[in-house]
Amino acid sequence: MHPKLSQLVFDASENKEDEECSDVPILKVESECLEKVVEFLKHYEQEPLKEIKSPLEDNTFEGVVKQEWYRNFVQEVDSPMLFDLVTAANFMAIQPLLDLACLKVSCLLMGKSSEEIRIILNIPQMTPQEEEHARREHRWIFDD
């Protein structure tokens, strides 16, 4: 893996040039997710992900991501792993993986109701008191 692909790895290697072996702190990434990140990086070395341009060229995931391996990579993971990949890519500053995973999340949420989004994102339902407080504090959100 080219160290520059991950800003975290690049920064760690820059700070420890004199040391023969350096550890990179990846405390926020579980081992199963880290395996997926490594899988992504190994494939990226052989076939870089084409840039995901904004505005998007299509309104479907398949229409935006033309490379089959990358489409399959995020379509084969469940939602919790997808969200873990977003977190890991963000923490490790791996922009291509972050772009790919965020695109998939946005496609999952597109066209969903607020209740469906709450379930997908595993957001607990507000109590009536919490909702009342939120409506008072953030009226602009609830204005029709």
Short mmCIF file of N, CA and C in Angstrom, two decimals:
data_model
loop_
_atom_site.label_atom_id
_atom_site.label_comp_id
_atom_site.label_asym_id
_atom_site.label_seq_id
_atom_site.Cartn_x
_atom_site.Cartn_y
_atom_site.Cartn_z
N MET A 1 0.85 -1.18 0.00
CA MET A 1 0.00 0.00 0.00
C MET A 1 0.89 1.23 0.00
N HIS A 2 0.57 2.14 -0.85
CA HIS A 2 1.28 3.41 -0.85
C HIS A 2 0.83 4.19 0.39
N PRO A 3 1.80 4.62 1.24
CA PRO A 3 1.42 5.26 2.50
C PRO A 3 0.55 6.50 2.32
N LYS A 4 0.68 7.18 1.20
CA LYS A 4 -0.09 8.41 1.01
C LYS A 4 -1.59 8.13 0.85
N LEU A 5 -1.96 6.90 0.48
CA LEU A 5 -3.38 6.57 0.34
C LEU A 5 -4.11 6.73 1.66
N SER A 6 -3.43 6.43 2.75
CA SER A 6 -4.00 6.67 4.08
C SER A 6 -3.21 7.79 4.74
N GLN A 7 -3.84 8.91 4.98
CA GLN A 7 -3.16 10.03 5.61
C GLN A 7 -2.63 9.64 6.99
N LEU A 8 -3.36 8.79 7.71
CA LEU A 8 -2.92 8.33 9.03
C LEU A 8 -1.59 7.59 8.93
N VAL A 9 -1.49 6.66 7.97
CA VAL A 9 -0.25 5.90 7.79
C VAL A 9 0.86 6.83 7.32
N PHE A 10 0.55 7.74 6.42
CA PHE A 10 1.55 8.68 5.92
C PHE A 10 2.11 9.53 7.06
N ASP A 11 1.22 10.08 7.89
CA ASP A 11 1.66 10.91 9.01
C ASP A 11 2.52 10.11 9.98
N ALA A 12 2.13 8.87 10.25
CA ALA A 12 2.90 8.03 11.17
C ALA A 12 4.28 7.73 10.60
N SER A 13 4.36 7.48 9.29
CA SER A 13 5.66 7.17 8.69
C SER A 13 6.55 8.40 8.64
N GLU A 14 5.98 9.57 8.44
CA GLU A 14 6.75 10.81 8.44
C GLU A 14 7.33 11.11 9.81
N ASN A 15 6.58 10.82 10.85
CA ASN A 15 7.01 11.12 12.21
C ASN A 15 8.02 10.12 12.75
N LYS A 16 8.18 8.99 12.10
CA LYS A 16 9.04 7.94 12.64
C LYS A 16 10.06 7.46 11.61
N GLU A 17 10.59 8.35 10.81
CA GLU A 17 11.52 7.97 9.76
C GLU A 17 12.78 7.31 10.30
N ASP A 18 13.23 7.71 11.49
CA ASP A 18 14.46 7.18 12.04
C ASP A 18 14.30 5.78 12.61
N GLU A 19 13.09 5.40 12.96
CA GLU A 19 12.86 4.09 13.55
C GLU A 19 12.68 3.05 12.46
N GLU A 20 13.19 1.84 12.73
CA GLU A 20 13.11 0.77 11.74
C GLU A 20 11.67 0.29 11.55
N CYS A 21 10.94 0.15 12.63
CA CYS A 21 9.56 -0.33 12.57
C CYS A 21 8.70 0.60 13.42
N SER A 22 7.60 1.02 12.86
CA SER A 22 6.74 1.91 13.64
C SER A 22 5.33 1.36 13.68
N ASP A 23 4.67 1.57 14.79
CA ASP A 23 3.29 1.17 14.96
C ASP A 23 2.39 2.33 14.59
N VAL A 24 1.27 2.01 13.99
CA VAL A 24 0.27 3.02 13.66
C VAL A 24 -0.92 2.75 14.56
N PRO A 25 -1.32 3.73 15.37
CA PRO A 25 -2.45 3.51 16.28
C PRO A 25 -3.78 3.45 15.53
N ILE A 26 -4.43 2.30 15.61
CA ILE A 26 -5.72 2.12 14.94
C ILE A 26 -6.70 1.59 15.96
N LEU A 27 -6.79 2.29 17.08
CA LEU A 27 -7.61 1.83 18.19
C LEU A 27 -9.10 1.85 17.89
N LYS A 28 -9.53 2.70 16.99
CA LYS A 28 -10.95 2.86 16.73
C LYS A 28 -11.49 1.91 15.67
N VAL A 29 -10.66 0.99 15.18
CA VAL A 29 -11.08 0.11 14.09
C VAL A 29 -10.99 -1.34 14.57
N GLU A 30 -12.14 -2.04 14.55
CA GLU A 30 -12.18 -3.45 14.94
C GLU A 30 -11.47 -4.30 13.89
N SER A 31 -10.99 -5.48 14.31
CA SER A 31 -10.18 -6.32 13.43
C SER A 31 -10.93 -6.76 12.17
N GLU A 32 -12.21 -7.11 12.29
CA GLU A 32 -12.98 -7.54 11.11
C GLU A 32 -13.08 -6.40 10.09
N CYS A 33 -13.30 -5.20 10.59
CA CYS A 33 -13.37 -4.04 9.71
C CYS A 33 -12.00 -3.73 9.11
N LEU A 34 -10.96 -3.85 9.92
CA LEU A 34 -9.61 -3.60 9.44
C LEU A 34 -9.25 -4.57 8.30
N GLU A 35 -9.72 -5.81 8.40
CA GLU A 35 -9.50 -6.77 7.32
C GLU A 35 -10.14 -6.29 6.02
N LYS A 36 -11.34 -5.73 6.13
CA LYS A 36 -12.01 -5.20 4.93
C LYS A 36 -11.26 -3.99 4.38
N VAL A 37 -10.73 -3.16 5.26
CA VAL A 37 -9.95 -1.99 4.83
C VAL A 37 -8.71 -2.47 4.07
N VAL A 38 -8.03 -3.46 4.60
CA VAL A 38 -6.83 -4.00 3.94
C VAL A 38 -7.20 -4.60 2.59
N GLU A 39 -8.31 -5.33 2.55
CA GLU A 39 -8.79 -5.90 1.28
C GLU A 39 -9.02 -4.79 0.25
N PHE A 40 -9.65 -3.71 0.68
CA PHE A 40 -9.88 -2.56 -0.20
C PHE A 40 -8.55 -1.99 -0.69
N LEU A 41 -7.62 -1.77 0.23
CA LEU A 41 -6.35 -1.15 -0.13
C LEU A 41 -5.53 -2.03 -1.08
N LYS A 42 -5.56 -3.33 -0.86
CA LYS A 42 -4.83 -4.24 -1.76
C LYS A 42 -5.41 -4.18 -3.16
N HIS A 43 -6.73 -4.18 -3.24
CA HIS A 43 -7.35 -4.10 -4.56
C HIS A 43 -7.10 -2.73 -5.20
N TYR A 44 -7.16 -1.69 -4.39
CA TYR A 44 -6.95 -0.33 -4.89
C TYR A 44 -5.56 -0.19 -5.53
N GLU A 45 -4.59 -0.90 -4.97
CA GLU A 45 -3.23 -0.87 -5.54
C GLU A 45 -3.21 -1.40 -6.96
N GLN A 46 -4.03 -2.42 -7.23
CA GLN A 46 -4.07 -3.04 -8.55
C GLN A 46 -5.01 -2.30 -9.51
N GLU A 47 -6.13 -1.83 -8.96
CA GLU A 47 -7.14 -1.14 -9.77
C GLU A 47 -7.72 0.02 -8.96
N PRO A 48 -7.14 1.21 -9.09
CA PRO A 48 -7.65 2.35 -8.32
C PRO A 48 -9.13 2.62 -8.63
N LEU A 49 -9.85 3.02 -7.60
CA LEU A 49 -11.25 3.40 -7.76
C LEU A 49 -11.31 4.70 -8.55
N LYS A 50 -12.14 4.69 -9.58
CA LYS A 50 -12.32 5.94 -10.33
C LYS A 50 -13.01 6.95 -9.43
N GLU A 51 -12.61 8.20 -9.56
CA GLU A 51 -13.13 9.26 -8.69
C GLU A 51 -14.66 9.34 -8.76
N ILE A 52 -15.27 9.47 -7.59
CA ILE A 52 -16.71 9.66 -7.51
C ILE A 52 -16.94 11.17 -7.55
N LYS A 53 -17.41 11.64 -8.69
CA LYS A 53 -17.54 13.08 -8.90
C LYS A 53 -18.86 13.60 -8.38
N SER A 54 -18.81 14.84 -7.91
CA SER A 54 -20.01 15.51 -7.45
C SER A 54 -20.23 16.72 -8.35
N PRO A 55 -21.41 16.94 -8.86
CA PRO A 55 -22.62 16.17 -8.63
C PRO A 55 -22.52 14.79 -9.27
N LEU A 56 -23.28 13.86 -8.70
CA LEU A 56 -23.24 12.48 -9.17
C LEU A 56 -23.73 12.39 -10.61
N GLU A 57 -23.13 11.47 -11.35
CA GLU A 57 -23.47 11.31 -12.77
C GLU A 57 -24.75 10.51 -12.97
N ASP A 58 -25.26 9.88 -11.92
CA ASP A 58 -26.44 9.03 -12.02
C ASP A 58 -27.13 9.04 -10.66
N ASN A 59 -28.35 8.55 -10.60
CA ASN A 59 -29.05 8.53 -9.31
C ASN A 59 -29.09 7.14 -8.69
N THR A 60 -28.30 6.21 -9.24
CA THR A 60 -28.19 4.87 -8.65
C THR A 60 -26.73 4.58 -8.32
N PHE A 61 -26.52 3.72 -7.34
CA PHE A 61 -25.17 3.33 -6.96
C PHE A 61 -24.45 2.69 -8.15
N GLU A 62 -25.16 1.78 -8.82
CA GLU A 62 -24.58 1.06 -9.96
C GLU A 62 -24.23 2.02 -11.10
N GLY A 63 -25.02 3.07 -11.26
CA GLY A 63 -24.75 4.04 -12.31
C GLY A 63 -23.56 4.92 -12.02
N VAL A 64 -23.25 5.11 -10.75
CA VAL A 64 -22.11 5.95 -10.37
C VAL A 64 -20.83 5.13 -10.30
N VAL A 65 -20.90 3.95 -9.69
CA VAL A 65 -19.71 3.11 -9.52
C VAL A 65 -19.73 2.06 -10.63
N LYS A 66 -18.91 2.27 -11.63
CA LYS A 66 -18.89 1.38 -12.80
C LYS A 66 -18.03 0.14 -12.57
N GLN A 67 -17.07 0.22 -11.66
CA GLN A 67 -16.15 -0.89 -11.44
C GLN A 67 -16.81 -1.96 -10.57
N GLU A 68 -16.96 -3.14 -11.15
CA GLU A 68 -17.71 -4.23 -10.51
C GLU A 68 -17.14 -4.61 -9.14
N TRP A 69 -15.82 -4.70 -9.01
CA TRP A 69 -15.25 -5.13 -7.73
C TRP A 69 -15.67 -4.18 -6.62
N TYR A 70 -15.62 -2.90 -6.87
CA TYR A 70 -15.98 -1.91 -5.84
C TYR A 70 -17.47 -1.94 -5.53
N ARG A 71 -18.30 -2.14 -6.55
CA ARG A 71 -19.74 -2.28 -6.30
C ARG A 71 -19.99 -3.47 -5.38
N ASN A 72 -19.39 -4.60 -5.73
CA ASN A 72 -19.57 -5.81 -4.92
C ASN A 72 -19.01 -5.64 -3.51
N PHE A 73 -17.90 -4.95 -3.39
CA PHE A 73 -17.24 -4.78 -2.09
C PHE A 73 -18.19 -4.19 -1.07
N VAL A 74 -18.91 -3.13 -1.42
CA VAL A 74 -19.81 -2.50 -0.45
C VAL A 74 -21.19 -3.13 -0.44
N GLN A 75 -21.59 -3.79 -1.52
CA GLN A 75 -22.91 -4.41 -1.53
C GLN A 75 -22.92 -5.72 -0.74
N GLU A 76 -21.76 -6.32 -0.55
CA GLU A 76 -21.69 -7.60 0.16
C GLU A 76 -21.60 -7.45 1.67
N VAL A 77 -21.44 -6.23 2.17
CA VAL A 77 -21.35 -6.04 3.62
C VAL A 77 -22.71 -5.61 4.17
N ASP A 78 -22.97 -5.98 5.43
CA ASP A 78 -24.22 -5.56 6.05
C ASP A 78 -24.09 -4.10 6.51
N SER A 79 -25.22 -3.54 6.92
CA SER A 79 -25.23 -2.12 7.31
C SER A 79 -24.26 -1.79 8.44
N PRO A 80 -24.20 -2.59 9.52
CA PRO A 80 -23.23 -2.25 10.58
C PRO A 80 -21.79 -2.20 10.07
N MET A 81 -21.41 -3.15 9.21
CA MET A 81 -20.05 -3.14 8.67
C MET A 81 -19.85 -1.95 7.74
N LEU A 82 -20.86 -1.60 6.97
CA LEU A 82 -20.77 -0.44 6.09
C LEU A 82 -20.51 0.83 6.91
N PHE A 83 -21.23 0.99 8.01
CA PHE A 83 -21.03 2.16 8.86
C PHE A 83 -19.66 2.11 9.53
N ASP A 84 -19.19 0.90 9.88
CA ASP A 84 -17.84 0.76 10.44
C ASP A 84 -16.79 1.16 9.40
N LEU A 85 -17.02 0.80 8.14
CA LEU A 85 -16.09 1.18 7.08
C LEU A 85 -16.04 2.69 6.90
N VAL A 86 -17.18 3.35 7.02
CA VAL A 86 -17.20 4.82 6.95
C VAL A 86 -16.35 5.39 8.07
N THR A 87 -16.56 4.88 9.28
CA THR A 87 -15.81 5.37 10.44
C THR A 87 -14.32 5.10 10.28
N ALA A 88 -13.96 3.88 9.85
CA ALA A 88 -12.55 3.52 9.69
C ALA A 88 -11.89 4.36 8.60
N ALA A 89 -12.56 4.51 7.47
CA ALA A 89 -12.00 5.30 6.37
C ALA A 89 -11.81 6.75 6.79
N ASN A 90 -12.76 7.27 7.54
CA ASN A 90 -12.64 8.64 8.03
C ASN A 90 -11.49 8.76 9.02
N PHE A 91 -11.42 7.84 9.99
CA PHE A 91 -10.37 7.87 11.00
C PHE A 91 -8.99 7.70 10.38
N MET A 92 -8.89 6.78 9.40
CA MET A 92 -7.60 6.50 8.78
C MET A 92 -7.31 7.43 7.59
N ALA A 93 -8.26 8.31 7.29
CA ALA A 93 -8.12 9.27 6.19
C ALA A 93 -7.84 8.58 4.86
N ILE A 94 -8.69 7.59 4.53
CA ILE A 94 -8.60 6.89 3.25
C ILE A 94 -9.76 7.41 2.40
N GLN A 95 -9.51 8.47 1.67
CA GLN A 95 -10.57 9.19 0.97
C GLN A 95 -11.34 8.33 -0.03
N PRO A 96 -10.67 7.50 -0.87
CA PRO A 96 -11.46 6.71 -1.83
C PRO A 96 -12.45 5.75 -1.15
N LEU A 97 -12.03 5.12 -0.06
CA LEU A 97 -12.92 4.22 0.67
C LEU A 97 -14.04 5.02 1.34
N LEU A 98 -13.71 6.17 1.89
CA LEU A 98 -14.73 7.02 2.51
C LEU A 98 -15.77 7.45 1.48
N ASP A 99 -15.31 7.87 0.30
CA ASP A 99 -16.24 8.28 -0.76
C ASP A 99 -17.15 7.13 -1.17
N LEU A 100 -16.58 5.95 -1.36
CA LEU A 100 -17.35 4.78 -1.79
C LEU A 100 -18.38 4.39 -0.74
N ALA A 101 -17.95 4.29 0.51
CA ALA A 101 -18.86 3.86 1.58
C ALA A 101 -19.95 4.91 1.83
N CYS A 102 -19.59 6.18 1.81
CA CYS A 102 -20.60 7.24 2.01
C CYS A 102 -21.60 7.26 0.87
N LEU A 103 -21.14 7.02 -0.34
CA LEU A 103 -22.07 6.95 -1.48
C LEU A 103 -23.07 5.82 -1.26
N LYS A 104 -22.58 4.67 -0.82
CA LYS A 104 -23.49 3.54 -0.58
C LYS A 104 -24.49 3.87 0.52
N VAL A 105 -24.03 4.50 1.60
CA VAL A 105 -24.94 4.90 2.68
C VAL A 105 -25.99 5.87 2.14
N SER A 106 -25.57 6.85 1.36
CA SER A 106 -26.54 7.83 0.84
C SER A 106 -27.57 7.15 -0.06
N CYS A 107 -27.13 6.15 -0.83
CA CYS A 107 -28.08 5.41 -1.68
C CYS A 107 -29.05 4.58 -0.83
N LEU A 108 -28.57 4.06 0.29
CA LEU A 108 -29.45 3.32 1.20
C LEU A 108 -30.54 4.22 1.77
N LEU A 109 -30.21 5.47 2.03
CA LEU A 109 -31.14 6.40 2.68
C LEU A 109 -32.04 7.15 1.69
N MET A 110 -31.65 7.17 0.44
CA MET A 110 -32.39 7.94 -0.56
C MET A 110 -33.83 7.45 -0.67
N GLY A 111 -34.76 8.39 -0.60
CA GLY A 111 -36.17 8.06 -0.76
C GLY A 111 -36.84 7.44 0.45
N LYS A 112 -36.11 7.34 1.56
CA LYS A 112 -36.66 6.74 2.78
C LYS A 112 -37.34 7.80 3.64
N SER A 113 -38.32 7.36 4.41
CA SER A 113 -38.98 8.25 5.37
C SER A 113 -38.06 8.45 6.56
N SER A 114 -38.38 9.44 7.38
CA SER A 114 -37.56 9.68 8.58
C SER A 114 -37.58 8.46 9.50
N GLU A 115 -38.70 7.77 9.57
CA GLU A 115 -38.79 6.57 10.42
C GLU A 115 -37.91 5.45 9.87
N GLU A 116 -37.91 5.26 8.55
CA GLU A 116 -37.06 4.24 7.93
C GLU A 116 -35.58 4.58 8.13
N ILE A 117 -35.23 5.85 8.01
CA ILE A 117 -33.84 6.28 8.21
C ILE A 117 -33.43 6.05 9.66
N ARG A 118 -34.32 6.35 10.60
CA ARG A 118 -34.04 6.13 12.02
C ARG A 118 -33.71 4.67 12.27
N ILE A 119 -34.47 3.76 11.66
CA ILE A 119 -34.24 2.32 11.84
C ILE A 119 -32.92 1.90 11.19
N ILE A 120 -32.67 2.35 9.96
CA ILE A 120 -31.43 1.99 9.25
C ILE A 120 -30.21 2.47 10.03
N LEU A 121 -30.27 3.68 10.57
CA LEU A 121 -29.13 4.25 11.30
C LEU A 121 -29.10 3.83 12.77
N ASN A 122 -30.08 3.01 13.16
CA ASN A 122 -30.14 2.50 14.53
C ASN A 122 -30.20 3.63 15.56
N ILE A 123 -31.03 4.62 15.26
CA ILE A 123 -31.21 5.76 16.16
C ILE A 123 -32.40 5.44 17.06
N PRO A 124 -32.22 5.50 18.37
CA PRO A 124 -33.34 5.18 19.26
C PRO A 124 -34.49 6.17 19.09
N GLN A 125 -35.70 5.65 19.26
CA GLN A 125 -36.89 6.50 19.18
C GLN A 125 -36.89 7.46 20.36
N MET A 126 -37.26 8.70 20.09
CA MET A 126 -37.31 9.69 21.17
C MET A 126 -38.54 9.44 22.04
N THR A 127 -38.37 9.71 23.32
CA THR A 127 -39.52 9.68 24.22
C THR A 127 -40.37 10.92 23.92
N PRO A 128 -41.63 10.92 24.33
CA PRO A 128 -42.45 12.13 24.11
C PRO A 128 -41.81 13.38 24.71
N GLN A 129 -41.15 13.25 25.86
CA GLN A 129 -40.50 14.39 26.49
C GLN A 129 -39.31 14.88 25.65
N GLU A 130 -38.52 13.94 25.12
CA GLU A 130 -37.38 14.31 24.28
C GLU A 130 -37.86 15.00 23.00
N GLU A 131 -38.92 14.47 22.42
CA GLU A 131 -39.44 15.08 21.19
C GLU A 131 -39.97 16.49 21.46
N GLU A 132 -40.67 16.66 22.56
CA GLU A 132 -41.18 17.99 22.92
C GLU A 132 -40.02 18.97 23.11
N HIS A 133 -38.99 18.52 23.80
CA HIS A 133 -37.80 19.36 24.01
C HIS A 133 -37.15 19.72 22.67
N ALA A 134 -37.00 18.72 21.79
CA ALA A 134 -36.39 18.96 20.48
C ALA A 134 -37.22 19.95 19.66
N ARG A 135 -38.53 19.82 19.73
CA ARG A 135 -39.41 20.74 18.99
C ARG A 135 -39.28 22.17 19.51
N ARG A 136 -39.10 22.32 20.82
CA ARG A 136 -38.92 23.67 21.39
C ARG A 136 -37.57 24.25 21.01
N GLU A 137 -36.53 23.44 21.11
CA GLU A 137 -35.16 23.92 20.88
C GLU A 137 -34.84 24.12 19.40
N HIS A 138 -35.46 23.35 18.55
CA HIS A 138 -35.11 23.36 17.12
C HIS A 138 -36.38 23.48 16.27
N ARG A 139 -37.12 24.52 16.48
CA ARG A 139 -38.41 24.70 15.79
C ARG A 139 -38.28 24.64 14.27
N TRP A 140 -37.20 25.17 13.74
CA TRP A 140 -37.02 25.22 12.30
C TRP A 140 -37.02 23.84 11.65
N ILE A 141 -36.60 22.81 12.39
CA ILE A 141 -36.58 21.45 11.84
C ILE A 141 -38.01 20.95 11.63
N PHE A 142 -38.89 21.32 12.53
CA PHE A 142 -40.24 20.76 12.53
C PHE A 142 -41.25 21.64 11.80
N ASP A 143 -40.83 22.81 11.32
CA ASP A 143 -41.74 23.67 10.57
C ASP A 143 -42.13 22.99 9.26
N ASP A 144 -43.41 23.06 8.96
CA ASP A 144 -43.90 22.44 7.71
C ASP A 144 -43.93 23.44 6.59
#
